[in-house]
XYZ file of C-alpha atoms in Angstrom:
724
model
C 11.546 99.740 122.176
C 10.875 102.147 119.333
C 7.351 103.593 119.123
C 5.982 105.747 116.142
C 3.027 107.785 117.226
C 1.699 110.204 114.495
C 4.678 112.543 114.031
C 6.527 111.486 117.141
C 9.379 108.848 117.416
C 9.763 107.428 121.030
C 12.874 105.284 121.805
C 12.675 103.541 125.132
C 15.613 101.708 126.844
C 15.533 100.134 130.158
C 15.100 103.450 132.193
C 15.398 106.033 129.466
C 13.345 107.762 126.823
C 14.482 109.612 123.744
C 11.765 111.516 121.928
C 11.766 113.537 118.637
C 9.061 114.839 116.376
C 8.558 116.190 112.832
C 6.876 119.616 113.022
C 4.418 120.863 110.404
C 7.144 122.345 108.311
C 9.266 119.168 108.012
C 11.829 119.980 110.617
C 12.998 117.215 112.963
C 12.773 118.516 116.392
C 14.224 117.128 119.683
C 11.712 116.698 122.427
C 13.169 114.778 125.397
C 16.279 112.774 126.426
C 16.300 111.494 129.966
C 14.301 109.462 132.397
C 11.784 107.027 130.925
C 8.391 108.522 130.015
C 5.114 106.791 129.301
C 4.215 106.723 125.621
C 1.865 109.313 124.021
C 1.998 111.699 121.137
C 4.641 114.132 122.397
C 4.440 116.379 119.327
C 5.083 119.517 121.255
C 7.415 121.212 118.853
C 8.658 124.468 120.073
C 9.616 126.235 116.887
C 8.560 129.834 117.332
C 8.918 133.272 115.936
C 11.033 135.958 117.699
C 10.749 139.394 116.192
C 14.457 140.353 116.672
C 15.880 137.001 115.458
C 16.195 135.608 112.015
C 13.083 133.867 110.763
C 12.005 132.195 107.631
C 8.952 132.480 105.427
C 6.886 130.524 107.996
C 7.857 132.867 110.862
C 10.068 129.944 112.272
C 13.117 130.791 114.302
C 15.326 127.650 114.489
C 17.847 129.336 116.729
C 15.368 128.995 119.527
C 14.532 125.437 118.663
C 15.971 122.147 119.940
C 16.959 120.134 116.823
C 18.165 116.636 116.016
C 20.771 117.368 113.319
C 20.959 121.079 112.630
C 22.400 122.527 109.369
C 23.957 125.772 108.472
C 21.774 128.666 107.635
C 17.933 129.240 107.557
C 17.663 130.949 110.957
C 19.934 128.760 113.160
C 23.003 130.728 114.144
C 24.490 127.991 116.259
C 27.169 125.469 115.301
C 25.790 123.160 112.627
C 26.044 119.325 112.835
C 27.455 119.170 109.355
C 28.490 121.477 106.566
C 28.476 120.563 102.876
C 29.881 122.861 100.090
C 27.516 122.823 97.261
C 28.465 123.062 93.522
C 27.639 126.721 93.554
C 30.213 127.201 96.333
C 27.989 128.012 99.278
C 27.394 125.933 102.428
C 23.789 126.701 103.024
C 21.702 123.672 103.723
C 18.161 122.980 104.864
C 17.262 119.450 105.855
C 13.679 118.416 105.865
C 12.090 115.092 106.820
C 11.671 112.523 104.099
C 11.005 109.053 105.679
C 11.867 106.571 108.300
C 12.629 102.838 108.840
C 12.494 100.768 112.055
C 14.501 97.587 112.189
C 13.923 94.934 114.762
C 16.701 93.017 116.468
C 19.328 94.995 114.540
C 22.250 97.288 115.111
C 24.064 98.506 111.980
C 27.636 97.737 111.323
C 29.554 100.743 110.241
C 31.590 100.206 107.111
C 35.307 100.143 107.919
C 34.896 101.138 111.497
C 34.140 99.472 114.795
C 30.734 99.709 116.535
C 28.726 98.001 119.203
C 27.097 94.772 118.268
C 23.798 93.299 119.303
C 25.165 90.042 120.655
C 22.513 88.125 122.576
C 20.697 91.434 123.603
C 17.531 92.735 122.191
C 17.770 96.051 120.246
C 16.136 98.150 117.652
C 17.309 100.676 115.107
C 15.386 103.756 113.825
C 16.731 105.258 110.596
C 15.412 108.776 109.745
C 16.104 110.241 106.313
C 16.386 114.023 105.907
C 16.786 115.642 102.527
C 17.919 118.999 101.105
C 16.450 118.921 97.588
C 18.223 122.078 96.470
C 21.834 120.858 97.198
C 21.042 117.259 96.430
C 22.075 115.976 99.902
C 20.389 113.143 101.835
C 21.277 112.598 105.434
C 20.302 109.392 107.262
C 20.265 109.620 111.050
C 20.618 106.194 112.772
C 19.429 105.676 116.413
C 19.875 102.297 118.058
C 18.486 101.336 121.466
C 18.847 98.257 123.749
C 16.106 96.988 125.837
C 18.472 96.254 128.670
C 20.800 99.237 128.573
C 20.309 102.909 128.947
C 22.334 103.978 125.857
C 21.442 105.424 122.471
C 23.836 104.631 119.592
C 24.063 107.276 116.885
C 25.780 107.853 113.649
C 25.151 109.575 110.345
C 25.325 108.762 106.728
C 25.522 111.578 104.094
C 24.463 110.720 100.435
C 25.153 112.841 97.401
C 21.962 112.381 95.420
C 22.879 115.335 93.072
C 24.345 115.252 89.630
C 27.440 117.041 90.786
C 30.422 116.720 93.107
C 30.014 117.935 96.660
C 32.344 118.540 99.431
C 31.811 117.588 103.103
C 33.653 120.111 105.493
C 32.282 118.735 108.697
C 30.059 115.810 109.781
C 29.324 115.104 113.476
C 28.026 111.660 114.477
C 25.553 113.108 116.947
C 23.987 116.337 118.064
C 21.922 116.817 121.270
C 20.182 120.045 122.129
C 19.578 120.363 125.858
C 17.048 122.837 127.189
C 18.229 125.514 129.566
C 19.582 124.491 132.902
C 22.576 124.598 135.189
C 25.084 122.235 133.654
C 28.808 121.380 133.958
C 31.232 119.950 131.409
C 33.231 117.118 132.557
C 36.075 116.031 130.312
C 39.466 114.296 130.526
C 42.665 116.243 129.639
C 46.332 115.863 130.430
C 49.473 114.804 128.524
C 52.034 112.008 128.366
C 52.297 110.561 132.027
C 49.314 112.477 133.085
C 46.530 110.916 130.878
C 42.848 111.468 131.403
C 42.942 113.990 134.299
C 39.427 114.792 135.552
C 38.286 118.208 134.607
C 34.966 119.810 135.581
C 33.762 123.411 134.760
C 30.508 125.235 134.600
C 28.973 125.746 131.162
C 28.381 129.405 130.997
C 26.157 131.437 128.675
C 27.994 132.350 125.534
C 30.565 129.576 125.867
C 31.759 127.535 122.868
C 34.083 124.779 124.002
C 35.830 122.315 121.679
C 37.232 119.309 123.392
C 39.238 118.000 120.508
C 42.380 116.335 119.447
C 44.324 116.730 116.079
C 47.437 114.833 116.927
C 46.707 111.829 114.646
C 45.126 109.452 117.302
C 42.634 109.965 120.222
C 45.605 111.288 122.141
C 47.084 111.829 125.550
C 45.765 115.277 125.773
C 41.922 115.156 125.319
C 39.891 111.970 125.353
C 36.794 111.203 123.080
C 34.602 110.783 126.185
C 32.801 113.589 127.858
C 29.841 114.077 130.269
C 27.440 116.966 130.638
C 26.049 116.903 134.188
C 23.693 118.929 136.269
C 25.584 121.389 138.408
C 24.671 119.562 141.651
C 25.263 116.000 140.260
C 27.961 113.920 141.953
C 28.998 110.331 141.871
C 25.610 109.045 143.284
C 22.961 111.486 142.333
C 21.937 113.916 139.560
C 21.242 113.833 135.842
C 24.421 113.100 133.747
C 24.702 112.710 129.916
C 27.732 110.773 128.568
C 29.108 110.916 125.037
C 31.655 108.335 123.990
C 32.907 108.208 120.272
C 34.046 104.871 119.049
C 36.768 106.316 117.045
C 40.642 106.470 117.304
C 41.503 109.371 115.033
C 41.167 113.076 115.378
C 37.996 113.784 117.261
C 35.859 116.696 118.451
C 33.269 117.176 121.208
C 31.745 120.567 120.763
C 29.810 122.277 123.507
C 27.951 125.420 122.900
C 25.588 127.427 125.227
C 23.591 130.083 123.532
C 22.265 133.348 124.664
C 19.308 131.699 126.355
C 21.313 129.151 128.266
C 20.433 126.193 125.976
C 23.204 123.786 125.413
C 24.271 122.120 122.201
C 26.444 119.002 122.294
C 28.046 117.520 119.181
C 30.585 114.685 118.856
C 32.356 113.151 115.930
C 35.361 113.601 113.649
C 37.376 116.773 114.207
C 36.551 119.185 111.422
C 40.131 120.646 111.542
C 42.111 119.353 108.497
C 38.944 117.381 107.450
C 37.448 117.510 103.968
C 35.686 114.691 102.031
C 34.684 114.742 98.365
C 31.495 112.903 97.424
C 31.001 112.087 93.751
C 27.312 111.459 92.433
C 25.892 108.467 94.297
C 28.744 108.261 96.866
C 28.165 108.170 100.638
C 30.044 109.139 103.776
C 29.468 107.496 107.109
C 30.535 108.824 110.441
C 31.788 106.859 113.587
C 29.372 105.633 116.144
C 28.564 107.856 119.123
C 27.484 106.153 122.294
C 25.103 108.380 124.251
C 24.389 107.391 127.913
C 22.073 108.900 130.466
C 21.819 108.285 134.203
C 19.846 110.054 136.969
C 22.181 108.372 139.370
C 25.136 110.627 138.947
C 28.565 109.982 137.429
C 28.860 106.491 138.990
C 25.502 105.301 137.689
C 26.539 106.486 134.156
C 29.937 104.971 134.145
C 28.742 101.643 135.445
C 26.055 101.604 132.613
C 28.617 102.469 130.006
C 31.124 99.977 131.384
C 28.631 97.146 131.230
C 27.654 97.714 127.640
C 31.322 98.059 126.636
C 32.297 94.826 128.379
C 29.468 92.877 126.739
C 28.728 94.541 123.424
C 31.865 96.257 122.209
C 34.884 94.087 122.288
C 34.747 91.050 119.865
C 37.793 89.317 121.404
C 37.262 86.073 123.113
C 39.299 87.384 125.917
C 36.634 90.050 126.755
C 34.861 87.369 128.787
C 37.967 85.593 130.167
C 40.221 86.299 133.002
C 43.580 87.793 131.785
C 46.847 86.093 132.645
C 49.156 87.759 135.213
C 52.183 88.694 133.149
C 55.620 90.156 133.446
C 57.045 92.518 130.872
C 60.878 92.960 130.627
C 60.955 96.598 129.364
C 61.784 98.398 132.723
C 63.922 95.468 133.780
C 66.241 95.699 130.847
C 65.274 98.280 128.232
C 67.369 97.438 125.125
C 70.093 95.698 127.208
C 69.087 91.992 127.122
C 70.002 88.631 125.545
C 68.205 85.265 125.538
C 69.960 84.267 128.724
C 68.649 87.252 130.616
C 65.116 86.837 129.240
C 65.057 83.197 130.304
C 66.225 84.090 133.810
C 63.239 86.532 134.274
C 60.849 84.011 132.822
C 62.145 81.211 135.108
C 61.668 83.388 138.205
C 58.258 84.481 137.131
C 57.178 80.962 136.814
C 58.231 80.257 140.317
C 56.205 83.183 141.633
C 52.976 81.941 139.926
C 52.876 84.411 136.877
C 51.351 83.100 133.694
C 52.729 85.155 130.846
C 56.082 86.550 129.834
C 56.155 89.494 127.401
C 59.264 90.385 125.452
C 59.165 94.023 124.771
C 60.959 96.436 122.324
C 64.417 95.424 120.939
C 64.009 91.763 119.683
C 63.977 92.565 115.971
C 66.243 94.080 113.157
C 69.177 96.186 114.316
C 67.035 97.508 117.200
C 69.785 98.429 119.755
C 68.175 101.835 120.594
C 65.407 104.124 119.360
C 67.143 105.010 116.274
C 66.920 101.858 114.154
C 65.048 98.784 113.209
C 61.346 99.653 113.272
C 59.670 98.095 110.328
C 62.165 95.103 110.123
C 60.047 92.383 111.938
C 62.676 89.699 111.985
C 64.355 88.431 115.148
C 67.984 89.833 115.833
C 70.188 86.818 115.764
C 72.845 88.410 117.993
C 70.250 88.879 120.838
C 68.139 85.807 120.080
C 70.249 83.151 118.284
C 67.277 80.626 118.414
C 64.819 83.160 116.941
C 61.434 83.907 118.330
C 60.369 80.253 117.877
C 63.358 78.839 119.858
C 62.953 81.392 122.594
C 59.083 80.935 123.011
C 59.618 77.092 123.191
C 62.227 77.371 125.868
C 60.061 79.700 127.953
C 56.846 77.678 127.528
C 58.931 74.633 128.748
C 59.235 76.455 131.959
C 55.424 76.504 132.298
C 54.796 80.096 131.239
C 53.183 81.573 128.166
C 55.006 83.915 125.677
C 54.142 87.239 124.291
C 55.655 89.855 122.030
C 55.847 93.632 121.496
C 55.224 95.354 118.081
C 55.088 98.798 116.720
C 53.854 97.991 113.174
C 52.610 101.483 112.281
C 56.072 103.070 112.554
C 59.377 102.894 110.634
C 62.852 104.184 111.494
C 64.798 105.942 108.621
C 67.599 103.655 109.625
C 65.906 100.349 108.623
C 65.769 97.949 105.689
C 62.146 98.711 105.166
C 62.624 102.431 104.754
C 65.621 101.952 102.545
C 63.593 99.754 100.270
C 60.266 101.834 100.497
C 60.952 105.506 101.594
C 57.698 106.448 99.917
C 55.750 104.310 102.367
C 56.325 106.862 105.202
C 53.955 109.778 105.486
C 55.409 112.755 103.845
C 54.513 116.187 102.463
C 56.019 117.102 99.025
C 58.956 119.523 99.351
C 58.862 119.389 103.052
C 61.323 117.620 105.535
C 59.391 114.968 107.456
C 59.191 115.504 111.159
C 60.666 112.911 113.474
C 59.469 111.887 116.831
C 61.458 109.430 118.881
C 63.507 109.011 115.700
C 60.707 107.486 113.715
C 58.313 108.143 110.998
C 54.669 106.935 110.498
C 53.947 104.517 107.686
C 51.138 105.646 105.301
C 48.094 103.559 106.336
C 45.977 105.215 103.756
C 47.776 102.916 101.208
C 46.480 99.341 100.661
C 50.040 98.215 99.901
C 51.350 99.464 103.180
C 48.453 97.924 105.181
C 49.000 94.589 103.355
C 52.747 94.663 104.211
C 51.965 95.216 107.978
C 49.320 92.501 107.973
C 51.737 90.060 106.333
C 54.866 91.004 108.381
C 53.039 90.656 111.781
C 51.267 87.567 110.764
C 54.367 85.860 109.651
C 55.926 86.334 113.074
C 52.721 85.223 114.877
C 52.580 82.091 112.729
C 56.176 81.257 113.365
C 55.840 80.474 117.041
C 53.266 79.922 119.740
C 52.720 83.577 120.697
C 49.777 84.004 122.998
C 49.917 87.837 123.633
C 50.690 90.841 121.579
C 51.418 94.378 122.794
C 50.544 96.821 119.912
C 52.370 100.075 120.408
C 52.249 103.399 118.546
C 54.756 106.037 119.912
C 54.390 109.320 118.265
C 51.833 112.022 117.028
C 50.962 112.717 113.439
C 52.214 116.285 112.814
C 52.285 116.435 109.115
C 49.128 115.424 107.286
C 49.621 115.614 103.528
C 46.039 116.750 102.736
C 42.645 117.419 104.400
C 40.903 114.223 105.373
C 44.034 112.276 105.498
C 43.711 111.329 109.205
C 40.362 109.695 108.658
C 41.834 107.514 105.703
C 44.748 106.677 108.079
C 42.362 105.641 110.767
C 40.392 103.461 108.459
C 43.692 101.756 107.492
C 44.457 101.127 111.112
C 41.071 99.487 111.633
C 41.676 97.334 108.520
C 44.865 96.018 109.949
C 43.411 95.457 113.435
C 40.402 93.688 112.006
C 42.587 91.454 109.782
C 45.130 90.512 112.349
C 42.952 90.132 115.462
C 40.517 88.136 113.287
C 43.219 85.794 112.000
C 44.609 85.073 115.486
C 41.416 84.959 117.719
C 43.260 83.120 120.493
C 45.935 85.691 121.060
C 45.431 88.276 123.744
C 46.132 91.726 122.242
C 46.890 94.882 124.246
C 46.847 98.407 122.956
C 49.448 100.981 123.747
C 50.307 104.399 122.354
C 53.236 106.105 124.221
C 51.389 104.762 127.166
C 47.731 105.740 127.215
C 47.682 108.022 124.127
C 45.169 105.961 122.203
C 42.856 104.886 124.949
C 39.523 104.864 123.301
C 36.375 102.710 122.556
C 37.554 102.222 118.939
C 40.604 100.354 120.051
C 38.556 98.409 122.643
C 36.369 97.031 119.902
C 39.291 94.903 118.765
C 41.281 94.235 121.935
C 40.131 93.984 125.553
C 42.775 96.017 127.416
C 45.070 98.996 126.898
C 48.292 100.071 128.586
C 46.845 103.088 130.465
C 49.905 105.225 130.928
C 53.672 105.097 130.837
C 53.561 106.720 134.315
C 53.498 103.483 136.355
C 54.031 105.221 139.681
C 51.358 103.952 142.085
C 50.525 107.471 143.551
C 50.197 109.013 140.066
C 48.089 106.085 139.038
C 45.505 106.853 141.661
C 44.322 109.874 139.661
C 44.956 108.263 136.180
C 42.973 105.037 136.949
C 40.291 106.825 138.970
C 39.347 109.150 136.096
C 39.836 106.509 133.457
C 37.220 104.279 135.102
C 34.607 106.892 134.582
C 34.422 106.212 130.894
C 35.992 102.697 130.479
C 35.729 99.411 132.273
C 38.352 98.421 134.892
C 38.874 95.248 132.874
C 40.329 97.410 130.050
C 42.870 99.274 132.332
C 46.260 97.656 132.114
C 48.289 98.248 135.248
C 51.746 97.087 136.357
C 53.839 96.778 139.465
C 57.208 98.462 138.577
C 60.446 99.224 140.178
C 61.277 102.130 142.515
C 62.458 104.822 142.411
C 59.818 105.088 139.709
C 61.296 105.458 136.257
C 59.023 108.235 135.291
C 59.018 110.497 138.357
C 61.509 109.145 140.858
C 59.043 108.476 143.540
C 59.432 105.523 146.008
C 56.234 103.708 147.090
C 55.956 100.350 148.874
C 55.631 97.212 147.055
C 52.221 96.843 148.756
C 51.076 100.169 147.516
C 52.075 99.358 143.943
C 50.290 96.151 143.900
C 47.091 97.325 145.707
C 46.755 100.073 143.206
C 47.427 97.708 140.234
C 44.657 95.286 141.343
C 42.180 97.897 139.907
C 43.103 96.928 136.390
C 44.642 94.052 134.375
C 47.383 93.019 136.754
C 51.011 92.515 135.795
C 54.715 93.332 136.586
C 57.479 95.280 134.891
C 60.656 95.068 136.824
C 63.729 92.825 137.214
C 62.549 90.201 139.672
C 65.986 88.499 139.361
C 67.489 91.312 141.451
C 64.909 91.278 144.260
C 65.258 89.978 147.768
C 63.733 86.769 149.120
C 61.357 88.887 151.193
C 60.229 90.903 148.205
C 59.819 87.746 146.094
C 57.575 86.112 148.856
C 55.522 89.303 148.918
C 55.139 89.184 145.082
C 53.995 85.543 145.295
C 51.313 86.525 147.681
C 50.277 89.426 145.414
C 49.952 87.005 142.495
C 47.846 84.691 144.497
C 45.620 87.559 145.667
C 45.014 88.880 142.142
C 44.132 85.367 140.964
C 41.341 85.445 143.574
C 40.283 89.000 142.622
C 40.519 89.084 138.860
C 37.121 87.605 138.069
C 35.443 90.181 140.376
C 37.493 93.005 138.909
C 36.439 92.019 135.420
C 32.732 91.459 136.029
C 31.754 93.562 139.032
C 30.272 97.039 139.595
C 32.862 99.721 140.276
C 32.089 102.388 142.758
C 34.296 105.462 143.370
C 34.025 106.792 146.939
C 36.780 109.374 147.671
C 38.400 111.261 144.771
C 42.163 111.987 144.786
C 41.246 115.132 142.831
C 39.321 116.533 145.707
C 40.702 114.920 148.968
C 43.814 113.536 150.468
C 42.479 110.016 149.818
C 41.554 107.667 147.035
C 38.959 105.166 147.784
C 36.997 102.770 145.632
C 35.321 99.433 145.662
C 34.221 96.731 143.334
C 30.989 94.734 144.152
C 30.015 91.539 142.440
C 26.676 91.559 140.473
C 25.127 89.254 143.168
C 26.504 91.549 145.914
C 28.211 88.523 147.476
C 31.791 89.895 147.113
C 33.249 93.308 147.861
C 36.841 94.564 147.280
C 37.398 97.824 149.009
C 40.683 99.894 148.573
C 41.551 103.116 150.243
C 44.911 105.045 150.175
C 46.054 108.064 152.164
C 48.052 110.115 149.783
C 50.077 112.318 152.193
C 50.709 111.563 155.849
C 49.330 114.431 158.088
C 50.466 115.152 161.610
C 47.700 115.124 164.280
C 45.072 114.077 161.791
C 41.854 112.513 162.822
C 40.470 109.246 161.565
C 37.996 109.345 158.586
C 34.972 107.143 158.205
C 34.294 105.881 154.649
C 30.691 104.667 153.715
C 30.680 101.808 151.194
C 28.165 101.630 148.318
C 26.070 99.116 146.373
C 25.967 96.320 149.065
C 23.066 94.215 150.360
C 21.912 96.110 153.473
C 20.441 92.914 155.008
C 23.530 90.756 154.583
C 26.522 90.019 156.868
C 30.068 90.444 155.257
C 33.298 89.126 156.535
C 36.763 90.699 156.134
C 38.731 87.705 154.648
C 41.996 89.157 156.114
C 40.928 89.967 159.672
C 37.892 87.751 160.028
C 35.895 90.710 161.315
C 32.176 90.634 160.437
C 30.192 93.741 159.313
C 26.455 94.253 158.359
C 25.887 95.574 154.909
C 23.874 98.330 156.443
C 26.757 99.118 158.769
C 29.369 99.284 155.866
C 27.041 101.596 153.877
C 25.314 103.780 156.517
C 27.884 103.866 159.311
C 31.050 103.094 157.424
C 34.540 101.895 158.283
C 37.638 103.678 159.726
C 40.587 102.484 157.714
C 43.971 102.242 159.652
C 46.570 103.851 157.541
C 50.200 103.473 158.246
C 52.017 106.620 159.230
C 53.793 107.357 155.977
C 52.895 108.886 152.549
C 50.955 106.661 150.122
C 49.587 104.307 152.711
C 46.992 101.890 151.248
C 44.429 99.823 152.937
C 42.923 96.762 151.239
C 39.854 94.886 152.419
C 38.200 91.817 150.713
C 34.798 91.031 152.052
C 32.614 88.064 151.346
C 28.914 87.919 152.125
C 28.224 85.305 154.888
C 24.544 85.629 155.787
C 21.578 87.206 154.102
C 18.848 88.075 156.517
C 16.195 87.397 153.948
C 17.324 83.832 153.372
C 18.733 82.740 156.653
C 17.536 83.378 160.237
C 20.878 82.638 161.759
C 22.654 85.888 162.643
C 26.265 86.046 163.558
């Protein structure tokens, strides 16, 4: 609901209020974002004069004022939400309120970029127009709110209403000024094989922190999702603000704490190497920022954000469907395969109950290693004499579906495509192009390049019954030819994704970028799942998947059971540990099952059967994190169905400890008045017992010892007087 009361705008979600007001001088002032408040005129603007600070002709000091979209100059010395270079060369701006519009049952689509959609929910959008008459700039702030969710959707449109050309040097999607308090910054850092590591630090006075990436995509190193939490907030309690950018390019989350302890949070396109020219009458639109608030800690915020992403972000039909259990041949064969070997793996997978076979890198062109073939999307007849169509038909005849790997944004210098079109690769004049993994990046800012990719990939997909595509992107962008290039590239990527996923709605697409290097909400808008990390080690995955779940649904986390010793770090974990960890995601395998023992194959068959029972719950339930592998020697979590009838509990002891004592773990989110039965042991527990007394998992005496428990509700006291 959006309420206009005199000069006050009040947005109400299910449990939240977002309030702003126009002061008597035309400044748009932030009032409140947090727990839901009753409606009244909250015009309590706090613009004030301070005699030792900069002040304007009205004795207003904006440096001490919470603002909605601050500009540079005119008494605010903090980081601006946008900067525009005027025709006279300066970047001074002063935005004043002009007008507003409220649109019912409406969420704006953002031109050329993904965004949340309204679906079958009720939502409203407020658009507030601010204007700088001197520079001829008009800024439209968009705020959307759902009736059933606790999120605010924000983005910004900048119009050039002058008679001259202007230059945008920075433009954040959203700005939030938070009044003085004790707050922490939570962000997700890392690198290849260590994606989205949980990081938390106190925001101290005078700090200016830029959580940003300039590697060409959202990146392995810093994710476009952050949280600002009260210092005492944990998984279950405390005020937490989340900021998630629906964008796959260079991003920035700027956090600034001023001399009074007030905090400014901004999120949007990274200003580094960004510049955008607007001619008279032209506009620039920023990506959508999803702001989420919860008074129920990190867990409450992530469950809220996960719900809205599962229902109102991804447009794929697979977003609401259970995903097939698949096997990928990459770690089984790498480039060393032929049609016979592929069919052997697929046949064994069918016998084990798997539902999809995925042919990974090496099926096309002269792709015998990393040095050649990218860009030539034609089957290699030496490896696949019957082509993709013939192979897919033979595999489908076994009773299993067929999928294929692509890396369409890349090209090898040793390829027919590069020899025909060397100018299609990103390059800087008079500079030698940088290689990574022996490949260059195609120039997605060009329509002809985008059209080639769309046509080449579509031709393959139309040539056979392909039911899954793994979309990879295996290198950073190190040499951008001009400022603003990365945004144009990102728009080209979205153009391609929109065209191909729209033309093939029945295909299940999965994202990948050197593992989890482009794990962001922008990708999830087109495809329902992303390969989370190239580090498939079950022990390492405890941290990777645990932290990833804070900002993204478990149903988006692709996880595989792979061979040991692990190919990324050499660690050996049990087959049970590998499967139990992978259940918390989109389940699959990536190893040579033709070389496994009968005992191992029997265990895999049972794992496949288990996941078929669990996958609906893992896709639709509420995820609770209990013990953090970042803070303890354990990793514990659970998934609870919306009706609280099913509970899937997982706990792993990371390192074996001599003479250790048992730990008691208290579950969360259950029906306290119900009885639950462990479907493995048959033991019955009360919901109150599980939550308030807890359970003592019996770990084996070795490192990386998992315990798995699937509970089903048997009796609800409120509905049945019979008590077991």
